[in-house]
Amino acid sequence: MKKILAGLLLSLVSSQLFADSISVNLKSNKNRPVFQAVVYLEPMTSVDFPRPQAVSVMDQIDSQFVPHILAVQRGSLVSFPNSDSIKHHVYSFSPTNTFELQLYKGLKAAPLPFEKQGEVELGCNVHDWMLGYILVVDTPYFAKTDQKGTVEIDVPPGEYRLKVWHPRIQDDEVTLAQTVNIAGEYSLDLKLKRDLLEDLTDFESNQDEFSDYD
Amino acid sequence: MRCKALAALAGCGLFIAQLQAIELSGVVQANLTLADDANSFINDGTDILRFDESAFNAQQAVLRAQQDLGSSFTLDVVANYYQDGEQNIGFSQAQLLYKPLSQDTVKFKARAGFFYPAMSLENVDLGWLSPFTYTQSAINSWIGEELRTAGLELSLYSPGRARRSPWSWAFHAAAFKGNDPLGTVISWRGFAMHDRQSLNNDRLNFAPYPTVIDQDIIWHPAWVEPFHEIDGRLGFYIGAHLDYFKQSSFRYYYYDNMADPLALNDQRLYGWRTKFHSFAAQHKITADTRIVSQLMTGSTAMGDRFVYADFDAFYLMLSHKIDKHRVSFRFDRFRVQEDDIIPIDINSSDGFGFTLAWRYSWRENWQFGVEQHYNKNRAQNRTTLGLNPETEQSQTLVVLQYRWK
């Protein structure tokens, strides 16, 4: 009985804690929505967040990284399954996490820990066109924008530094960041000042079932 | 004793760990051939298709093994079985690839061994087979028959996506030994159309043309072993690849085996100085429809201009995929024009062909296909055997394929 009461109390407290949310809409300088941008909120006061328990997944499907951009909290484990029937050789030279994984068909590699915050660019040494990103953030409050460039994040009330990241964004990260004081519903429209880098999603849309790479 | 057992166990574990890295893949194709009454080049005849009687055949049996050696090296071997020809079991490719991890936008890779230059955009299936038609283009039938690089290829390449560009490029340069008799079969027999790749130690027979085998005229056996080194010189090729996203591809190669046409070995095989340009292109009109084309132009010379011939070949293919079905249609044109000092050895030949194939991948590993082929060709030296220089050939192949990766 005590446990049930404690559980009810905890759920009440946590629903109170996450009663607020922020909605962000991100548009390019050409007024077009920016898809798959990572929006994250870092508390202005130092908080020691518990380590995330769930294992995040960066899959390889049809010789592409899926998702193209993965955001994880610092300290997360990320697994790299290979859903293709061919070998992949995933690597990163990024200082955030430098590694290589030979991913043979049918073999499961142990998940890798991502202990430093920052950007990780992924490539495959077999399939030169494969490119993926992992953004490691030091907060549990993050999400990716949808097709309309919109993201909604539940967050406890307080003061935060709001940051935005996407590999095509050329705007300076510092000037793009904003301090937000969240108390209740909060909505924010962001517009980039500089052009986005060239869209290269055609590398993914024009897949070939035949390849003399394999 | 215990230590020895532990060491053996550790060795065993290492061996198993190595074994896990071996990747095996393969293709087996069996066909029912409905052929014209002909006499195939493979049976010492002059007709240009592989099968010359209606029968069941083992068309292809390919086993490929890839073994990583650390992070940067891969050993890649392709073994084949053929029911026809002189060598029935052997290797069509065996190479060691070096491709180190690199964060540079311009990267380096290399390979050494016995391999095909990557000239073709047709032969992109496992074991250098074509996923489009069974009977390959005249150009790549010849490459598969007579050309192989026993040497070292060095490459610089730049994947576009890593540079944030839609354009990817690569430059290749290779030096090789062997392949000195290259050009023999297209000079005497002419171009052919088939999928029989020569194996590492293979011998290609052709018809016993009197002027070729006569000791008082050319005095050459009615066969060639195409991968021999005859003169001790190195040959070379250079190549350039350019790709726009994965939508359009262009490949150019210049190949010169640098053979000494006066060099002769104790089998009476000559060096044939063969050089050519190859241009290949592919464009995907939609995700399911593509055009593939290749043009080759070059020359070959043997002896003191005993044989000198210019050769040109071209194909244009349209291939369309609908769900699990792929339909491909190819037009081939080929020509060998002779200009040498032995007028009775008449070697000019030319022809064209149409190939229409339907391939249905009804299960993950299984594929069923039907191909109809027609060609019309002329080879002047057929008259020296008492044959009509002109011939027409039709062939239907019904093919069952099992493929695993």
XYZ file of C-alpha atoms in Angstrom:
619
model
C 0.000 0.000 0.000
C 2.842 2.308 0.949
C 4.489 1.562 -2.390
C 1.334 2.463 -4.325
C 1.023 5.728 -2.429
C 4.677 6.518 -3.031
C 4.222 5.757 -6.734
C 1.169 8.022 -6.952
C 3.058 10.791 -5.185
C 6.032 10.395 -7.529
C 3.860 10.497 -10.651
C 2.113 13.620 -9.317
C 5.455 15.278 -8.647
C 6.888 14.322 -12.050
C 3.764 15.479 -13.919
C 4.130 18.743 -11.995
C 7.824 18.866 -12.912
C 7.143 18.382 -16.649
C 3.985 20.431 -16.799
C 5.747 23.012 -18.976
C 6.893 22.658 -22.510
C 8.617 24.649 -25.184
C 7.660 24.679 -28.820
C 10.287 25.798 -31.332
C 9.841 26.386 -35.028
C 13.005 26.579 -37.106
C 13.087 28.122 -40.556
C 15.878 28.738 -43.003
C 16.760 32.206 -44.315
C 14.609 31.250 -47.338
C 11.671 30.744 -44.941
C 11.599 26.960 -45.396
C 11.263 24.532 -42.488
C 14.501 22.869 -41.339
C 13.934 19.125 -40.878
C 15.821 16.895 -38.396
C 17.565 19.743 -36.581
C 18.411 18.915 -32.979
C 16.990 21.410 -30.467
C 18.204 21.039 -26.883
C 17.942 22.877 -23.597
C 20.862 23.114 -21.168
C 19.937 24.277 -17.639
C 21.672 27.511 -16.609
C 22.386 26.015 -13.210
C 24.530 22.923 -12.986
C 22.424 19.763 -12.723
C 23.714 16.244 -12.322
C 21.403 14.232 -14.554
C 21.105 10.465 -14.018
C 22.744 8.377 -16.753
C 20.283 7.377 -19.462
C 19.260 3.717 -19.246
C 17.915 3.065 -22.738
C 20.308 2.041 -25.533
C 19.993 4.272 -28.609
C 20.199 2.736 -32.076
C 22.085 3.839 -35.202
C 21.071 1.214 -37.764
C 22.365 0.536 -41.258
C 19.626 -0.140 -43.758
C 20.104 -0.299 -47.548
C 23.663 1.018 -47.102
C 22.545 4.166 -45.271
C 22.714 5.236 -41.640
C 19.223 5.230 -40.123
C 18.490 7.710 -38.669
C 20.683 10.133 -40.573
C 20.950 12.221 -37.377
C 20.733 10.701 -33.914
C 20.691 12.833 -30.754
C 21.647 11.197 -27.450
C 22.278 12.321 -23.893
C 25.885 12.219 -22.710
C 26.654 8.850 -21.116
C 24.321 6.974 -23.487
C 25.088 3.647 -25.059
C 24.552 3.474 -28.821
C 24.247 0.165 -30.661
C 25.127 -0.196 -34.349
C 23.120 -3.111 -35.747
C 23.587 -4.061 -39.396
C 20.235 -4.723 -41.056
C 21.862 -5.333 -44.450
C 23.086 -8.666 -45.796
C 26.526 -7.177 -46.531
C 29.410 -5.974 -44.423
C 29.736 -2.402 -43.180
C 32.840 -0.825 -41.665
C 31.672 2.109 -39.568
C 34.157 4.691 -38.355
C 34.425 8.094 -36.709
C 37.430 10.400 -36.545
C 35.500 12.972 -34.495
C 37.295 13.965 -31.237
C 33.997 13.429 -29.406
C 34.293 9.686 -29.996
C 36.882 8.077 -32.292
C 36.199 4.446 -33.157
C 35.807 1.841 -35.888
C 33.486 -1.160 -36.050
C 33.692 -4.003 -38.554
C 30.029 -4.958 -38.812
C 29.764 -8.319 -40.486
C 26.412 -9.676 -41.547
C 24.794 -11.439 -38.602
C 27.313 -10.260 -35.986
C 26.155 -8.034 -33.131
C 28.709 -5.502 -31.931
C 28.536 -4.405 -28.295
C 26.983 -0.916 -27.881
C 29.479 1.948 -27.588
C 29.376 4.533 -24.760
C 29.271 8.222 -25.760
C 30.782 10.039 -22.779
C 31.719 13.403 -24.322
C 29.307 15.983 -25.646
C 29.685 17.157 -29.225
C 29.260 16.069 -32.804
C 30.235 12.640 -34.155
C 30.429 12.200 -37.928
C 30.043 8.598 -39.111
C 31.304 7.049 -42.329
C 31.557 3.547 -43.790
C 34.850 2.408 -45.289
C 33.076 -0.025 -47.643
C 30.343 2.320 -48.921
C 31.899 5.746 -49.394
C 28.582 7.576 -49.770
C 27.330 6.615 -46.303
C 27.225 9.526 -43.875
C 25.523 9.855 -40.492
C 25.723 12.007 -37.383
C 25.378 11.513 -33.664
C 24.995 14.653 -31.546
C 25.817 14.057 -27.881
C 24.154 16.613 -25.622
C 24.600 17.124 -21.863
C 20.899 17.292 -21.080
C 17.879 14.998 -21.235
C 15.802 17.804 -22.821
C 16.252 17.455 -26.563
C 14.333 16.465 -29.705
C 14.536 16.686 -33.513
C 12.397 18.976 -35.647
C 9.674 17.446 -37.782
C 8.980 18.102 -41.475
C 7.410 21.443 -40.538
C 10.568 22.442 -38.687
C 8.732 22.189 -35.352
C 9.732 20.500 -32.141
C 8.072 20.343 -28.735
C 10.044 19.480 -25.608
C 8.626 18.849 -22.143
C 10.841 20.498 -19.585
C 10.650 21.539 -15.912
C 10.239 25.293 -15.329
C 13.462 27.207 -15.147
C 16.121 29.084 -17.062
C 17.831 27.322 -19.950
C 20.240 27.910 -22.800
C 18.423 26.761 -25.966
C 20.697 25.475 -28.714
C 20.112 24.255 -32.246
C 22.293 21.961 -34.364
C 22.128 20.511 -37.850
C 25.073 19.604 -40.140
C 23.729 21.939 -42.847
C 23.427 24.992 -40.564
C 26.189 27.538 -41.149
C 25.015 30.126 -38.598
C 27.327 30.558 -35.673
C 26.241 28.231 -32.881
C 26.740 30.867 -30.175
C 24.687 33.597 -31.827
C 21.970 31.077 -32.653
C 21.696 30.024 -28.992
C 19.142 31.768 -26.802
C 18.479 32.012 -23.102
C 14.871 31.088 -22.318
C 13.031 31.303 -19.030
C 10.317 28.710 -19.079
C 7.283 29.097 -16.870
C 4.202 27.602 -18.530
C 3.847 27.161 -22.266
C 6.659 28.715 -24.265
C 6.836 29.182 -27.989
C 9.752 30.368 -30.086
C 10.294 31.018 -33.793
C 13.868 30.857 -35.028
C 15.100 31.940 -38.424
C 18.567 31.277 -39.769
C 20.610 34.140 -41.185
C 22.963 32.237 -43.439
C 22.210 29.798 -46.255
C 22.007 26.121 -45.407
C 24.749 23.965 -46.923
C 23.727 22.016 -50.018
C 21.092 19.335 -49.469
C 22.660 15.957 -50.260
C 19.751 13.662 -49.421
C 19.791 12.515 -53.060
C 22.639 10.222 -51.988
C 19.915 8.383 -50.054
C 16.958 8.703 -52.415
C 18.826 7.260 -55.395
C 19.833 3.889 -54.032
C 21.255 1.187 -56.265
C 20.668 -2.493 -55.584
C 23.830 -3.265 -57.567
C 27.222 -2.034 -56.566
C 30.739 -3.096 -57.399
C 31.686 -1.756 -53.957
C 30.429 -4.823 -52.052
C 50.473 -30.530 -20.838
C 47.813 -28.243 -19.495
C 49.622 -25.237 -20.978
C 49.713 -26.942 -24.372
C 45.992 -27.663 -24.171
C 45.271 -24.055 -23.225
C 47.474 -22.774 -26.042
C 45.705 -25.094 -28.474
C 42.363 -23.856 -27.194
C 43.458 -20.233 -27.546
C 44.704 -20.986 -31.062
C 41.398 -22.645 -31.841
C 39.535 -19.607 -30.519
C 41.658 -17.305 -32.660
C 41.010 -19.494 -35.682
C 37.251 -19.370 -35.057
C 37.445 -15.586 -34.631
C 39.239 -15.422 -37.987
C 36.688 -17.743 -39.545
C 33.886 -15.426 -38.474
C 35.445 -12.767 -40.602
C 35.357 -14.897 -43.757
C 32.410 -13.892 -45.846
C 31.221 -16.402 -48.400
C 28.817 -15.576 -51.178
C 27.933 -17.211 -54.439
C 25.740 -17.646 -57.495
C 24.610 -20.796 -59.252
C 22.747 -20.585 -62.556
C 21.274 -23.542 -64.432
C 19.662 -23.052 -67.805
C 17.602 -24.671 -70.482
C 19.026 -23.482 -73.782
C 17.053 -23.456 -77.005
C 19.807 -22.950 -79.564
C 20.119 -22.791 -83.328
C 22.049 -25.565 -85.000
C 25.481 -23.946 -84.803
C 29.113 -24.586 -84.019
C 30.147 -22.472 -81.043
C 33.588 -20.923 -80.667
C 33.820 -22.865 -77.419
C 33.699 -26.095 -79.441
C 36.334 -24.875 -81.919
C 33.663 -23.418 -84.214
C 33.172 -19.905 -85.565
C 29.748 -19.044 -84.140
C 29.721 -16.364 -81.483
C 27.334 -17.703 -78.828
C 28.413 -20.017 -76.027
C 25.782 -22.747 -76.463
C 25.223 -24.520 -79.780
C 22.667 -27.197 -78.950
C 19.375 -27.265 -77.102
C 20.109 -28.754 -73.689
C 20.226 -28.229 -69.940
C 23.453 -26.529 -68.844
C 25.281 -25.368 -65.747
C 25.604 -21.739 -66.790
C 27.471 -20.270 -63.812
C 28.821 -21.537 -60.508
C 30.604 -18.800 -58.577
C 31.957 -18.871 -55.045
C 33.424 -15.706 -53.567
C 35.390 -15.568 -50.303
C 36.351 -12.316 -48.605
C 38.632 -12.264 -45.598
C 39.538 -9.098 -43.731
C 43.128 -8.912 -42.575
C 43.035 -6.242 -39.908
C 41.291 -2.949 -40.538
C 42.801 -1.987 -43.900
C 43.357 -5.184 -45.909
C 40.868 -7.590 -47.472
C 41.619 -10.758 -49.397
C 38.988 -11.298 -52.080
C 38.907 -14.469 -54.177
C 36.362 -15.581 -56.781
C 36.374 -19.256 -57.784
C 34.324 -20.594 -60.698
C 33.190 -23.859 -62.199
C 32.365 -24.130 -65.905
C 31.129 -27.235 -67.665
C 32.586 -25.999 -70.947
C 35.932 -24.686 -72.111
C 39.401 -25.982 -71.291
C 39.748 -25.122 -67.602
C 36.671 -26.192 -65.662
C 37.620 -25.136 -62.132
C 39.773 -22.189 -61.166
C 39.930 -18.556 -60.164
C 38.575 -15.659 -62.172
C 39.803 -13.098 -59.615
C 42.133 -13.176 -56.599
C 43.202 -9.893 -55.082
C 44.411 -8.199 -51.925
C 42.734 -4.842 -51.368
C 44.195 -2.062 -49.252
C 41.733 0.600 -48.161
C 42.867 2.359 -44.994
C 40.503 4.461 -42.910
C 41.093 8.108 -43.684
C 39.480 11.394 -42.719
C 40.947 13.178 -45.734
C 38.545 14.223 -48.461
C 40.954 12.774 -51.038
C 41.777 9.213 -50.034
C 44.126 6.497 -51.228
C 43.481 2.827 -51.889
C 45.275 0.063 -53.766
C 44.872 -3.525 -54.848
C 47.221 -6.212 -56.055
C 46.613 -9.621 -57.567
C 44.581 -10.884 -60.509
C 41.540 -8.701 -61.177
C 39.388 -6.757 -63.620
C 39.898 -3.043 -64.142
C 36.552 -1.450 -63.102
C 35.722 -0.342 -66.647
C 32.295 -1.897 -66.855
C 28.988 -0.602 -65.523
C 27.345 -3.788 -66.800
C 29.233 -6.360 -64.703
C 28.198 -5.129 -61.281
C 26.828 -8.353 -59.807
C 28.693 -10.868 -57.692
C 31.626 -12.506 -59.511
C 31.651 -9.852 -62.254
C 28.334 -11.160 -63.617
C 25.699 -8.925 -65.149
C 22.469 -8.501 -63.163
C 20.749 -7.325 -66.365
C 21.161 -9.935 -69.124
C 22.730 -13.404 -69.140
C 24.387 -12.972 -72.523
C 26.709 -10.056 -71.937
C 27.677 -7.256 -74.271
C 30.303 -7.940 -76.937
C 32.705 -5.602 -75.111
C 32.463 -7.293 -71.738
C 32.268 -10.804 -73.180
C 35.691 -10.063 -74.627
C 37.015 -8.492 -71.394
C 35.850 -11.560 -69.475
C 37.521 -13.839 -71.990
C 40.871 -12.233 -72.620
C 41.610 -9.406 -70.227
C 42.767 -9.622 -66.626
C 45.221 -7.497 -64.673
C 47.963 -9.403 -62.881
C 49.513 -6.432 -61.150
C 49.103 -3.449 -58.882
C 46.458 -0.712 -59.077
C 46.797 2.550 -57.120
C 43.814 4.856 -56.692
C 43.015 8.308 -55.411
C 39.350 8.893 -54.737
C 37.101 11.494 -53.231
C 33.583 10.579 -52.087
C 31.353 13.581 -52.712
C 29.180 13.327 -49.653
C 32.125 13.684 -47.297
C 33.030 16.945 -49.139
C 29.385 18.111 -49.150
C 29.310 17.837 -52.917
C 27.069 15.792 -55.249
C 30.169 14.859 -57.287
C 32.424 11.907 -56.431
C 35.552 11.088 -58.390
C 38.383 8.558 -58.572
C 41.614 8.145 -60.527
C 43.194 4.737 -61.052
C 46.601 3.772 -62.427
C 47.888 0.227 -62.748
C 50.974 -1.618 -63.918
C 50.811 -5.301 -64.727
C 52.600 -8.319 -66.099
C 51.040 -10.924 -68.387
C 48.096 -10.483 -70.723
C 50.470 -10.176 -73.705
C 48.348 -12.296 -76.102
C 45.342 -9.985 -75.509
C 43.660 -9.334 -78.858
C 44.167 -12.804 -80.338
C 40.557 -13.968 -80.208
C 38.942 -10.754 -81.426
C 41.375 -10.615 -84.358
C 40.840 -14.157 -85.586
C 37.411 -15.152 -84.269
C 35.988 -11.653 -83.821
C 33.769 -10.401 -80.998
C 31.415 -12.894 -79.336
C 28.542 -12.610 -76.848
C 28.383 -14.861 -73.806
C 29.117 -15.053 -70.063
C 32.064 -17.490 -69.991
C 34.887 -15.796 -68.069
C 38.338 -17.246 -68.514
C 39.910 -18.813 -65.444
C 43.422 -18.250 -64.144
C 45.146 -20.794 -66.361
C 42.614 -21.014 -69.155
C 43.079 -21.783 -72.826
C 40.716 -20.346 -75.436
C 40.245 -22.483 -78.505
C 39.165 -21.112 -81.819
C 38.549 -22.669 -85.222
C 41.651 -24.030 -87.008
C 41.898 -21.249 -89.597
C 44.342 -22.580 -92.235
C 46.333 -19.366 -92.553
C 46.791 -19.235 -88.777
C 47.952 -22.788 -88.189
C 49.917 -23.224 -91.446
C 53.636 -23.429 -90.654
C 54.438 -21.518 -93.857
C 52.104 -18.634 -93.095
C 51.500 -17.482 -89.475
C 52.152 -20.755 -87.642
C 50.171 -20.164 -84.454
C 48.193 -22.800 -82.509
C 44.396 -22.744 -82.851
C 44.169 -21.534 -79.285
C 45.549 -18.889 -76.992
C 46.349 -18.763 -73.290
C 45.540 -15.098 -72.755
C 47.225 -14.370 -69.443
C 50.816 -15.262 -70.372
C 53.824 -12.986 -70.047
C 55.726 -13.176 -73.333
C 58.112 -10.219 -73.539
C 58.894 -9.312 -69.912
C 57.528 -5.782 -70.322
C 55.042 -4.099 -67.997
C 51.655 -3.001 -69.290
C 49.572 -0.198 -67.810
C 46.156 1.378 -67.669
C 44.746 4.591 -66.298
C 41.135 5.249 -65.429
C 38.860 8.023 -64.207
C 35.442 7.713 -62.567
C 32.994 10.551 -62.082
C 29.629 10.173 -60.325
C 26.802 12.628 -59.756
C 25.085 11.504 -56.552
C 24.290 7.856 -57.328
C 22.277 8.892 -60.335
C 24.846 9.277 -63.106
C 28.196 7.538 -63.558
C 30.940 7.941 -66.096
C 34.103 5.840 -66.427
C 36.986 6.343 -68.835
C 39.969 3.990 -69.194
C 42.996 3.897 -71.429
C 44.610 0.472 -71.569
C 47.905 -0.542 -73.197
C 49.499 -3.924 -72.561
C 52.786 -2.572 -74.060
C 53.445 -6.009 -75.540
C 56.297 -6.503 -78.009
C 54.563 -7.819 -81.161
C 57.764 -9.586 -82.211
C 58.080 -11.546 -78.961
C 57.207 -15.205 -79.253
C 57.180 -17.956 -76.628
C 57.897 -21.662 -77.056
C 54.171 -22.369 -77.515
C 54.336 -20.011 -80.542
C 52.120 -17.483 -78.750
C 52.963 -13.903 -79.748
C 52.883 -10.648 -77.896
C 49.942 -8.649 -79.242
C 50.311 -4.903 -78.748
C 46.768 -4.052 -77.756
C 45.614 -0.619 -76.674
C 42.170 0.860 -76.386
C 39.967 3.560 -74.916
C 36.849 2.556 -73.001
C 34.033 4.973 -72.158
C 31.173 3.705 -69.973
C 28.169 5.663 -68.747
C 25.072 5.040 -66.706
C 22.162 7.325 -66.009
C 19.144 6.557 -63.871
C 16.186 8.282 -65.472
C 14.098 7.315 -62.446
C 14.897 5.161 -59.418
C 13.735 2.105 -61.425
C 14.853 2.908 -64.965
C 18.422 3.208 -66.165
C 20.416 3.532 -69.360
C 23.824 1.847 -69.471
C 26.250 2.230 -72.340
C 29.869 1.535 -73.232
C 32.059 2.368 -76.175
C 35.443 0.846 -76.872
C 37.875 1.730 -79.621
C 41.395 0.421 -80.054
C 43.893 -1.562 -82.058
C 45.992 -4.695 -81.862
C 49.177 -5.710 -83.677
C 51.040 -9.030 -83.821
C 54.340 -10.010 -85.412
C 55.877 -7.835 -88.083
C 52.358 -6.543 -88.838
C 51.296 -10.159 -89.566
C 48.061 -9.085 -87.966
C 47.034 -5.491 -87.451
C 43.424 -4.649 -86.677
C 41.365 -1.730 -85.428
C 38.410 -2.712 -83.307
C 35.345 -0.804 -82.162
C 32.392 -1.961 -80.124
C 29.392 -0.284 -78.564
C 26.287 -1.181 -76.626
C 23.260 0.661 -75.348
C 21.036 -0.925 -72.728
C 17.760 0.097 -71.158
C 16.812 -1.639 -67.939
C 13.603 -1.198 -65.976
C 12.557 -2.681 -62.672
C 8.936 -3.261 -61.654
C 8.669 -4.633 -58.119
C 10.515 -7.994 -58.265
C 10.777 -7.993 -62.064
C 13.606 -6.542 -64.135
C 13.411 -6.201 -67.897
C 16.551 -5.257 -69.841
C 17.070 -4.683 -73.529
C 20.482 -4.206 -75.127
C 21.712 -3.404 -78.604
C 25.302 -4.328 -79.493
C 27.409 -3.289 -82.460
C 30.954 -4.531 -83.015
C 33.574 -4.408 -85.733
C 37.165 -5.528 -86.390
C 38.896 -3.980 -89.411
C 42.114 -5.481 -90.606
C 45.021 -3.725 -92.277
C 48.038 -6.058 -92.329
C 50.658 -7.542 -94.637
C 49.238 -11.045 -95.093
C 46.328 -10.606 -97.519
C 45.295 -14.277 -97.472
C 44.759 -14.099 -93.696
C 41.499 -12.154 -93.910
C 40.326 -11.228 -90.467
C 37.819 -8.394 -90.718
C 34.560 -9.090 -88.930
C 31.515 -7.178 -87.779
C 27.999 -7.656 -86.472
C 25.169 -6.556 -84.259
C 22.939 -8.169 -81.662
C 19.720 -7.655 -79.697
C 19.267 -9.139 -76.239
C 16.033 -8.985 -74.226
C 15.948 -10.445 -70.723
C 13.283 -10.710 -68.032
C 14.474 -11.674 -64.553
C 12.056 -12.306 -61.698
C 13.403 -12.475 -58.127
C 10.485 -14.286 -56.621
C 12.176 -15.201 -53.340
C 15.116 -13.781 -51.445
C 17.724 -16.117 -52.962
C 15.901 -17.428 -56.005
C 15.510 -15.881 -59.403
C 13.911 -17.094 -62.593
C 14.622 -15.554 -65.979
C 14.087 -15.840 -69.699
C 16.313 -14.261 -72.312
C 15.917 -13.997 -76.052
C 18.959 -13.126 -78.134
C 19.457 -12.517 -81.832
C 22.594 -11.554 -83.719
C 23.776 -11.222 -87.266
C 27.489 -11.181 -87.957
C 30.098 -11.599 -90.639
C 33.674 -12.914 -90.387
C 35.631 -13.031 -93.629
C 37.949 -15.822 -92.537
C 35.021 -18.289 -92.349
C 35.496 -18.625 -96.100
C 38.952 -20.167 -95.470
C 37.101 -22.989 -93.686
C 34.585 -23.351 -96.512
C 31.859 -21.592 -94.503
C 29.511 -18.755 -95.354
C 31.052 -15.527 -93.957
C 27.636 -14.283 -92.839
C 25.547 -15.929 -90.178
C 22.493 -15.231 -88.046
C 21.938 -16.786 -84.631
C 19.051 -16.862 -82.184
C 19.079 -18.270 -78.698
C 16.574 -18.597 -75.867
C 17.791 -19.128 -72.321
C 15.494 -20.160 -69.462
C 17.551 -19.681 -66.299
C 17.089 -20.630 -62.662
C 19.430 -18.832 -60.277
C 20.283 -19.334 -56.611
C 22.332 -16.528 -55.106
C 23.445 -15.992 -51.542
C 25.346 -13.225 -49.816
